[in-house]
């Protein structure tokens, strides 16, 4: 697979050249243009190893979240007998980075940060805190394991922060982090702060590993725009 | 305290390193990440009455956060909510700078004064009109823009700018807010207001504006179910 | 009249430099700032100048109907600065007589009088998405300023390609298009999230933007407080 990240750092897109029969899985709605020779198959974003029960659970959880937050739950898989080219783009402005996994390390990617992955990568949804399931706050994470490439997009630029000890990040600013890090979601500081400070929840990281921080936050944009909207 | 501006001009990110006891005041919602020894205190801006008056007129948030480092070499990352540039302005004692309220990000220096000024004209569609912060030094001011910042040296002949596109301007310029002569599209393309400048000074223009984005997004909002 | 574009590619600002007496016609919400010596007139779809016909449909994005303002420098040279609603690039595409350009409604920013604009109702509908397309035909000669949500890619097409129309800015004459399925099967195409997808075929230029306004609108809009019906 040849890949080119073009038009970064503000509006990056991913141009992928597929060999014959080679496959790439992408978030639904990400296609910009593709060779007419490529086939497209749409399926649920369930773990490849998930049995029927796993798929049913994923289906209902995704339905619930879609009802609450409007997130897509389907992925498109592109391949062709002669190969071809497909260009994929995220929804928000920002950068794209490739992370390669070799089967020994894992990567957590914030739900909106997943763009695409090669076959061999397994993704499973995890929630960082109970509130997440219903409140829309907190962290919805994709746990990526296996061997292959994961293409991650950010809202804004990406700053790599090597953590050795403790570090606190607003949950909306997390792109991805090493699977080796411990993490805990909490409110920024006391009940009053949570209600008034404008900071929603933060994630406290501990251990050794890299946290990828994005320089923009969708919740902050929403909060900033809300007073400008009419009813 | 050290500061570094990252990811500008696309997604300006302010990286501060605080020493023990140092403080930064920031717009509510600006915190991106911080070291473990930074405390956060939430206060109403300027006290309850002043804050309430400001909320009704100025539209910026009621609350601000004060970050204090308990130990040295603490990292604090702050960001504006919208994509664009981020700048720093050091103000000498008594130096004045006019800044659009929505562009304020943070400041250092307990003597820095932020005072709301109203442009004096309601928007054509009955909206709140145009507000600026009058910032008076001494202190360090951090502000953002929606889009890039285009500097216009104003001199003889004057200049006119859509109010939504104004980031700020230097002292010494006379300004007058009025409705735009042409057609500005439907309500959400903007307030329909422009600002005429005269005198000598610098005008900072941002290349995108918030009301246009709000107008673009409005049809994509979910519709409230009746009886909810 | 000359377009100068700064702060490319993400936060572009176009400066339309006008000699005394020269005009530029810009989409209504595009004005950022200007010198004080410009006269302004508004052109609408009902009468008004330059070929805007009476019947046209609202653009998909934001529902804005198509209005323009004409800025004319009086007495001395002047300029007006222009920007679209969303972040991204702008480019002045040089039109030659006999080679029209078809521009997505929300991608048009400005052009001088030597460019004729004609609204066209394409009537293209996505099979499930209900998405419709609104194109302008720009003909004549001179620079046409278009915007892109994100970066602008100029694809020199010789053959065919499948395109998500949300990423389509403009295309030249010599390109044919037909609506096609995004995925294998009709239900899958609905679920694929792609909306209206075209197969474009021929020889010519296709201009694409690296972000999709509809996807962006849903991603952010769905998080905003709900509105009254």
Coordinates of C-alpha atoms in Angstrom, one line a residue, chain C residues 135-221:
Chain C
X135 CA -24.5 24.7 -10.3
X136 CA -23.5 28.0 -11.8
X137 CA -22.3 28.2 -15.4
X138 CA -19.5 30.7 -15.8
X139 CA -18.7 31.7 -19.3
X140 CA -16.9 34.5 -21.1
X141 CA -13.4 35.5 -20.2
X142 CA -11.6 36.7 -17.1
X143 CA -10.8 35.3 -13.7
X144 CA -13.4 33.5 -11.6
X145 CA -12.7 33.3 -7.9
X146 CA -13.8 30.0 -6.4
X147 CA -13.4 28.8 -2.8
X148 CA -12.7 25.4 -1.5
X149 CA -13.6 24.0 1.9
X150 CA -10.1 22.9 2.8
X151 CA -7.4 22.5 0.1
X152 CA -8.1 22.7 -3.6
X153 CA -7.0 19.9 -5.9
X154 CA -7.0 20.3 -9.7
X155 CA -7.4 16.9 -11.2
X156 CA -6.5 16.6 -14.9
X157 CA -9.0 13.9 -15.9
X158 CA -8.5 11.7 -18.9
X159 CA -10.7 8.7 -18.3
X160 CA -13.1 8.3 -15.5
X161 CA -13.2 8.7 -11.7
X162 CA -15.8 8.3 -9.0
X163 CA -16.3 11.5 -6.9
X164 CA -18.3 12.3 -3.8
X165 CA -20.1 15.5 -4.8
X166 CA -19.6 17.1 -1.4
X167 CA -16.0 17.4 -2.4
X168 CA -16.7 18.8 -5.9
X169 CA -15.9 22.5 -6.4
X170 CA -16.1 22.8 -10.2
X171 CA -15.4 21.1 -13.5
X172 CA -14.8 22.2 -17.1
X173 CA -16.7 21.5 -20.3
X174 CA -15.8 18.1 -21.8
X175 CA -16.7 16.2 -18.6
X176 CA -19.8 14.0 -18.4
X177 CA -21.2 12.8 -15.2
X178 CA -23.8 10.3 -14.0
X179 CA -25.1 9.5 -10.5
X180 CA -23.8 6.1 -9.3
X181 CA -24.0 3.9 -6.3
X182 CA -21.5 4.5 -3.5
X183 CA -21.3 0.9 -2.5
X184 CA -22.3 -2.6 -3.5
X185 CA -26.1 -2.8 -3.1
X186 CA -28.6 -0.1 -2.5
X187 CA -28.9 -0.5 1.3
X188 CA -25.2 -0.5 1.7
X189 CA -25.0 2.7 -0.4
X190 CA -27.4 4.4 2.0
X191 CA -25.4 3.3 5.0
X192 CA -22.0 4.1 3.4
X193 CA -22.5 7.7 4.4
X194 CA -21.4 9.0 1.0
X195 CA -24.5 10.8 -0.1
X196 CA -24.5 11.8 -3.8
X197 CA -21.7 10.1 -5.7
X198 CA -20.9 10.8 -9.4
X199 CA -19.0 8.9 -12.0
X200 CA -17.2 11.6 -14.0
X201 CA -15.8 10.8 -17.5
X202 CA -14.0 12.7 -20.2
X203 CA -11.0 14.9 -20.7
X204 CA -10.8 18.1 -18.7
X205 CA -10.3 19.6 -15.3
X206 CA -12.1 18.6 -12.1
X207 CA -11.6 20.8 -9.1
X208 CA -12.0 19.1 -5.7
X209 CA -11.9 20.3 -2.1
X210 CA -10.4 18.3 0.7
X211 CA -13.3 18.6 3.1
X212 CA -17.0 18.0 2.7
X213 CA -19.3 20.8 4.0
X214 CA -22.2 18.5 4.6
X215 CA -20.1 16.1 6.6
X216 CA -18.7 19.0 8.6
X217 CA -22.1 20.5 9.1
X218 CA -23.5 17.2 10.5
X219 CA -20.5 16.6 12.7
X220 CA -20.7 20.0 14.3
X221 CA -24.4 20.8 13.9

